[in-house]
């Protein structure tokens, strides 16, 4: 089979790496890809949301399946585009159609979905500029901290957690009337703050059956001890030690099954990944958010732990025979540490030469923001490289990652030295 992976980050490099284990792969293309995918597959320089360009690539290279990495093409309807095109409609797309992608594309939609299907989540209300005063009144009913979420996609930056009610009101006004996050914050969801510890559970579904992938926990803040600004993710651990069988059974019974059943009841034919962001509140799972694709950097710790042939699983998704496919996981811990550009998540420079990658031993190197330039690998984004390692324990895996990080360098390199700090006794 010829496969096209859409996207350019560490997640897409991890998909590419995993898919190449399959004996069914003939040619693998990544659009637009990065310096890492370029070493093991063929990069094609197109924008994943330019669907006409995607069509051209699919027809030119006889693509048999398209795997969608990021959320934007899904929310914008790449799957629907394929189904509505005579030349493309028989080619399976791994990722939901527009109606299913609303689970991530609209926080308001996802909260209504959870409420409708009795899926545990924080209490909430949604507001627009017309109902700003009602938003102020709802804030008065909550205890701090106050959680404000832009309804639409805001590149992972549309969530504010604020301690002061006056600041919360000012930010609500800023989001609704001054469009702080553009069209994404035309509607804002205000919800109660859940106190607990976060984790993510990933599900692959063909719309009827599903496979529960390994759990993971990522680290969003730039600074050690979870301080400073939010990022796209500074590292991840899988599995999550406190997500034992009892907790995961609760997740399956209270969250996963009602989610899959709810999609069916609502007539949404969902084929792809569901990322379920959870809060463990005194041993009970509550849903913080849905994403309609794999997370990044969680993909870089979850996929390497899967023993099964990923392409076979995707074929099961496409043909709704996922329940017939075997699925097993490596019983080891995986850890990922993200190397980022100096200044990230604020202003940073690109084009810095990366050295030492060839010296890495015993870890997987997943490229995120990299590109090839003049026979060198250079930085091309805020999050640059993910270093993933296995171990019997979190500490053992992290030691391997950090030992290898010492061999890599680029100007103003930055990374967190405390990934997993809250999970290690």
mmCIF file of N, CA and C in Angstrom, residues 101-169:
data_model
loop_
_atom_site.group_PDB
_atom_site.id
_atom_site.type_symbol
_atom_site.label_atom_id
_atom_site.label_comp_id
_atom_site.label_asym_id
_atom_site.label_seq_id
_atom_site.Cartn_x
_atom_site.Cartn_y
_atom_site.Cartn_z
ATOM 1 N N UNK A 101 -15.502 15.895 14.036
ATOM 2 C CA UNK A 101 -14.394 16.789 14.408
ATOM 3 C C UNK A 101 -14.863 17.956 15.268
ATOM 4 N N UNK A 102 -16.179 18.199 15.302
ATOM 5 C CA UNK A 102 -16.709 19.251 16.182
ATOM 6 C C UNK A 102 -16.416 18.973 17.658
ATOM 7 N N UNK A 103 -16.154 17.708 17.993
ATOM 8 C CA UNK A 103 -15.796 17.380 19.379
ATOM 9 C C UNK A 103 -14.579 18.183 19.832
ATOM 10 N N UNK A 104 -13.677 18.475 18.896
ATOM 11 C CA UNK A 104 -12.537 19.337 19.204
ATOM 12 C C UNK A 104 -12.747 20.754 18.686
ATOM 13 N N UNK A 105 -13.403 20.869 17.540
ATOM 14 C CA UNK A 105 -13.567 22.163 16.894
ATOM 15 C C UNK A 105 -14.463 23.126 17.639
ATOM 16 N N UNK A 106 -15.329 22.611 18.524
ATOM 17 C CA UNK A 106 -16.212 23.473 19.309
ATOM 18 C C UNK A 106 -16.316 22.954 20.739
ATOM 19 N N UNK A 107 -15.770 23.741 21.696
ATOM 20 C CA UNK A 107 -15.855 23.355 23.114
ATOM 21 C C UNK A 107 -17.317 23.294 23.554
ATOM 22 N N UNK A 108 -18.141 24.223 23.037
ATOM 23 C CA UNK A 108 -19.556 24.253 23.386
ATOM 24 C C UNK A 108 -20.248 22.975 22.920
ATOM 25 N N UNK A 109 -19.961 22.553 21.674
ATOM 26 C CA UNK A 109 -20.542 21.313 21.145
ATOM 27 C C UNK A 109 -20.142 20.116 22.010
ATOM 28 N N UNK A 110 -18.840 20.046 22.361
ATOM 29 C CA UNK A 110 -18.367 18.887 23.120
ATOM 30 C C UNK A 110 -18.983 18.845 24.524
ATOM 31 N N UNK A 111 -19.170 20.004 25.147
ATOM 32 C CA UNK A 111 -19.799 20.039 26.478
ATOM 33 C C UNK A 111 -21.275 19.618 26.379
ATOM 34 N N UNK A 112 -21.953 20.080 25.325
ATOM 35 C CA UNK A 112 -23.346 19.653 25.131
ATOM 36 C C UNK A 112 -23.426 18.146 24.903
ATOM 37 N N UNK A 113 -22.472 17.616 24.132
ATOM 38 C CA UNK A 113 -22.419 16.177 23.860
ATOM 39 C C UNK A 113 -22.251 15.396 25.163
ATOM 40 N N UNK A 114 -21.319 15.853 26.016
ATOM 41 C CA UNK A 114 -21.084 15.168 27.299
ATOM 42 C C UNK A 114 -22.328 15.203 28.178
ATOM 43 N N UNK A 115 -22.958 16.369 28.234
ATOM 44 C CA UNK A 115 -24.166 16.526 29.060
ATOM 45 C C UNK A 115 -25.270 15.594 28.555
ATOM 46 N N UNK A 116 -25.458 15.578 27.251
ATOM 47 C CA UNK A 116 -26.519 14.775 26.628
ATOM 48 C C UNK A 116 -26.332 13.283 26.906
ATOM 49 N N UNK A 117 -25.064 12.833 26.910
ATOM 50 C CA UNK A 117 -24.792 11.398 27.043
ATOM 51 C C UNK A 117 -24.273 11.015 28.436
ATOM 52 N N UNK A 118 -24.504 11.890 29.396
ATOM 53 C CA UNK A 118 -24.165 11.617 30.814
ATOM 54 C C UNK A 118 -22.709 11.224 31.016
ATOM 55 N N UNK A 119 -21.835 11.947 30.357
ATOM 56 C CA UNK A 119 -20.396 11.717 30.507
ATOM 57 C C UNK A 119 -19.879 12.723 31.529
ATOM 58 N N UNK A 120 -19.200 12.262 32.594
ATOM 59 C CA UNK A 120 -18.820 13.173 33.682
ATOM 60 C C UNK A 120 -17.870 14.277 33.230
ATOM 61 N N UNK A 121 -18.246 15.522 33.516
ATOM 62 C CA UNK A 121 -17.422 16.682 33.165
ATOM 63 C C UNK A 121 -17.742 17.819 34.127
ATOM 64 N N UNK A 122 -16.938 18.869 34.101
ATOM 65 C CA UNK A 122 -17.165 20.016 34.978
ATOM 66 C C UNK A 122 -18.443 20.743 34.553
ATOM 67 N N UNK A 123 -19.174 21.308 35.528
ATOM 68 C CA UNK A 123 -20.369 22.081 35.153
ATOM 69 C C UNK A 123 -19.926 23.346 34.416
ATOM 70 N N UNK A 124 -20.793 23.811 33.512
ATOM 71 C CA UNK A 124 -20.369 24.886 32.605
ATOM 72 C C UNK A 124 -21.569 25.660 32.086
ATOM 73 N N UNK A 125 -21.279 26.806 31.473
ATOM 74 C CA UNK A 125 -22.231 27.514 30.616
ATOM 75 C C UNK A 125 -21.444 28.205 29.504
ATOM 76 N N UNK A 126 -22.122 28.453 28.374
ATOM 77 C CA UNK A 126 -21.491 29.116 27.233
ATOM 78 C C UNK A 126 -22.077 30.511 27.035
ATOM 79 N N UNK A 127 -21.238 31.445 26.586
ATOM 80 C CA UNK A 127 -21.667 32.840 26.449
ATOM 81 C C UNK A 127 -21.116 33.451 25.159
ATOM 82 N N UNK A 128 -21.852 34.460 24.651
ATOM 83 C CA UNK A 128 -21.404 35.247 23.503
ATOM 84 C C UNK A 128 -21.369 36.717 23.937
ATOM 85 N N UNK A 129 -20.972 37.595 23.026
ATOM 86 C CA UNK A 129 -20.906 39.021 23.375
ATOM 87 C C UNK A 129 -22.282 39.559 23.782
ATOM 88 N N UNK A 130 -23.348 38.957 23.229
ATOM 89 C CA UNK A 130 -24.706 39.401 23.586
ATOM 90 C C UNK A 130 -25.071 39.025 25.020
ATOM 91 N N UNK A 131 -24.439 37.965 25.556
ATOM 92 C CA UNK A 131 -24.791 37.503 26.907
ATOM 93 C C UNK A 131 -23.643 37.723 27.887
ATOM 94 N N UNK A 132 -22.848 38.757 27.639
ATOM 95 C CA UNK A 132 -21.678 39.050 28.479
ATOM 96 C C UNK A 132 -22.069 39.244 29.947
ATOM 97 N N UNK A 133 -23.147 39.993 30.199
ATOM 98 C CA UNK A 133 -23.579 40.252 31.580
ATOM 99 C C UNK A 133 -23.968 38.953 32.284
ATOM 100 N N UNK A 134 -24.598 38.051 31.553
ATOM 101 C CA UNK A 134 -24.945 36.737 32.131
ATOM 102 C C UNK A 134 -23.677 35.946 32.455
ATOM 103 N N UNK A 135 -22.649 36.127 31.623
ATOM 104 C CA UNK A 135 -21.355 35.492 31.890
ATOM 105 C C UNK A 135 -20.752 35.985 33.181
ATOM 106 N N UNK A 136 -20.821 37.298 33.396
ATOM 107 C CA UNK A 136 -20.343 37.878 34.664
ATOM 108 C C UNK A 136 -21.095 37.249 35.839
ATOM 109 N N UNK A 137 -22.419 37.131 35.689
ATOM 110 C CA UNK A 137 -23.252 36.586 36.779
ATOM 111 C C UNK A 137 -22.890 35.123 37.055
ATOM 112 N N UNK A 138 -22.612 34.349 35.981
ATOM 113 C CA UNK A 138 -22.245 32.943 36.171
ATOM 114 C C UNK A 138 -20.905 32.830 36.893
ATOM 115 N N UNK A 139 -19.962 33.701 36.561
ATOM 116 C CA UNK A 139 -18.671 33.700 37.255
ATOM 117 C C UNK A 139 -18.863 33.903 38.756
ATOM 118 N N UNK A 140 -19.833 34.739 39.122
ATOM 119 C CA UNK A 140 -20.107 35.011 40.548
ATOM 120 C C UNK A 140 -20.558 33.760 41.300
ATOM 121 N N UNK A 141 -21.118 32.773 40.565
ATOM 122 C CA UNK A 141 -21.612 31.548 41.223
ATOM 123 C C UNK A 141 -20.511 30.518 41.455
ATOM 124 N N UNK A 142 -19.323 30.770 40.866
ATOM 125 C CA UNK A 142 -18.233 29.791 40.942
ATOM 126 C C UNK A 142 -17.197 30.199 41.985
ATOM 127 N N UNK A 143 -16.476 29.203 42.474
ATOM 128 C CA UNK A 143 -15.316 29.473 43.338
ATOM 129 C C UNK A 143 -14.069 29.524 42.459
ATOM 130 N N UNK A 144 -13.085 30.364 42.832
ATOM 131 C CA UNK A 144 -11.853 30.400 42.041
ATOM 132 C C UNK A 144 -11.081 29.090 42.191
ATOM 133 N N UNK A 145 -10.185 28.769 41.228
ATOM 134 C CA UNK A 145 -9.906 29.523 40.011
ATOM 135 C C UNK A 145 -11.022 29.379 38.973
ATOM 136 N N UNK A 146 -11.057 30.334 38.031
ATOM 137 C CA UNK A 146 -12.083 30.385 37.001
ATOM 138 C C UNK A 146 -11.485 29.921 35.679
ATOM 139 N N UNK A 147 -12.224 29.062 34.977
ATOM 140 C CA UNK A 147 -11.728 28.485 33.722
ATOM 141 C C UNK A 147 -12.526 29.063 32.559
ATOM 142 N N UNK A 148 -11.817 29.732 31.637
ATOM 143 C CA UNK A 148 -12.432 30.301 30.433
ATOM 144 C C UNK A 148 -11.826 29.614 29.218
ATOM 145 N N UNK A 149 -12.705 29.107 28.331
ATOM 146 C CA UNK A 149 -12.224 28.393 27.144
ATOM 147 C C UNK A 149 -12.833 28.993 25.883
ATOM 148 N N UNK A 150 -11.986 29.396 24.945
ATOM 149 C CA UNK A 150 -12.471 29.796 23.626
ATOM 150 C C UNK A 150 -13.131 28.581 22.974
ATOM 151 N N UNK A 151 -14.290 28.802 22.356
ATOM 152 C CA UNK A 151 -15.055 27.700 21.785
ATOM 153 C C UNK A 151 -14.311 27.001 20.647
ATOM 154 N N UNK A 152 -13.643 27.772 19.777
ATOM 155 C CA UNK A 152 -13.022 27.197 18.584
ATOM 156 C C UNK A 152 -11.549 26.883 18.756
ATOM 157 N N UNK A 153 -10.919 26.488 17.659
ATOM 158 C CA UNK A 153 -9.495 26.141 17.686
ATOM 159 C C UNK A 153 -8.660 27.401 17.870
ATOM 160 N N UNK A 154 -7.769 27.378 18.862
ATOM 161 C CA UNK A 154 -6.909 28.545 19.134
ATOM 162 C C UNK A 154 -5.466 28.102 19.332
ATOM 163 N N UNK A 155 -5.075 27.076 18.566
ATOM 164 C CA UNK A 155 -3.688 26.563 18.588
ATOM 165 C C UNK A 155 -3.233 26.207 20.006
ATOM 166 N N UNK A 156 -4.160 25.653 20.791
ATOM 167 C CA UNK A 156 -3.823 25.216 22.149
ATOM 168 C C UNK A 156 -3.658 26.339 23.151
ATOM 169 N N UNK A 157 -3.989 27.576 22.755
ATOM 170 C CA UNK A 157 -3.764 28.716 23.648
ATOM 171 C C UNK A 157 -5.073 29.350 24.131
ATOM 172 N N UNK A 158 -6.214 28.742 23.818
ATOM 173 C CA UNK A 158 -7.495 29.381 24.104
ATOM 174 C C UNK A 158 -8.098 29.091 25.456
ATOM 175 N N UNK A 159 -7.300 28.567 26.395
ATOM 176 C CA UNK A 159 -7.817 28.268 27.735
ATOM 177 C C UNK A 159 -7.100 29.144 28.768
ATOM 178 N N UNK A 160 -7.885 29.843 29.585
ATOM 179 C CA UNK A 160 -7.325 30.677 30.650
ATOM 180 C C UNK A 160 -7.821 30.168 31.992
ATOM 181 N N UNK A 161 -6.911 30.085 32.961
ATOM 182 C CA UNK A 161 -7.269 29.696 34.334
ATOM 183 C C UNK A 161 -6.836 30.843 35.239
ATOM 184 N N UNK A 162 -7.817 31.497 35.865
ATOM 185 C CA UNK A 162 -7.571 32.758 36.573
ATOM 186 C C UNK A 162 -8.066 32.689 38.014
ATOM 187 N N UNK A 163 -7.288 33.263 38.918
ATOM 188 C CA UNK A 163 -7.629 33.229 40.352
ATOM 189 C C UNK A 163 -8.562 34.366 40.768
ATOM 190 N N UNK A 164 -8.459 35.492 40.080
ATOM 191 C CA UNK A 164 -9.170 36.706 40.511
ATOM 192 C C UNK A 164 -10.420 36.923 39.662
ATOM 193 N N UNK A 165 -11.565 37.147 40.318
ATOM 194 C CA UNK A 165 -12.823 37.265 39.572
ATOM 195 C C UNK A 165 -12.857 38.508 38.692
ATOM 196 N N UNK A 166 -12.249 39.585 39.141
ATOM 197 C CA UNK A 166 -12.238 40.796 38.301
ATOM 198 C C UNK A 166 -11.407 40.567 37.044
ATOM 199 N N UNK A 167 -10.292 39.871 37.222
ATOM 200 C CA UNK A 167 -9.464 39.539 36.061
ATOM 201 C C UNK A 167 -10.219 38.605 35.116
ATOM 202 N N UNK A 168 -10.959 37.638 35.702
ATOM 203 C CA UNK A 168 -11.751 36.707 34.895
ATOM 204 C C UNK A 168 -12.804 37.458 34.079
ATOM 205 N N UNK A 169 -13.452 38.421 34.703
ATOM 206 C CA UNK A 169 -14.464 39.217 33.982
ATOM 207 C C UNK A 169 -13.818 40.038 32.866
#
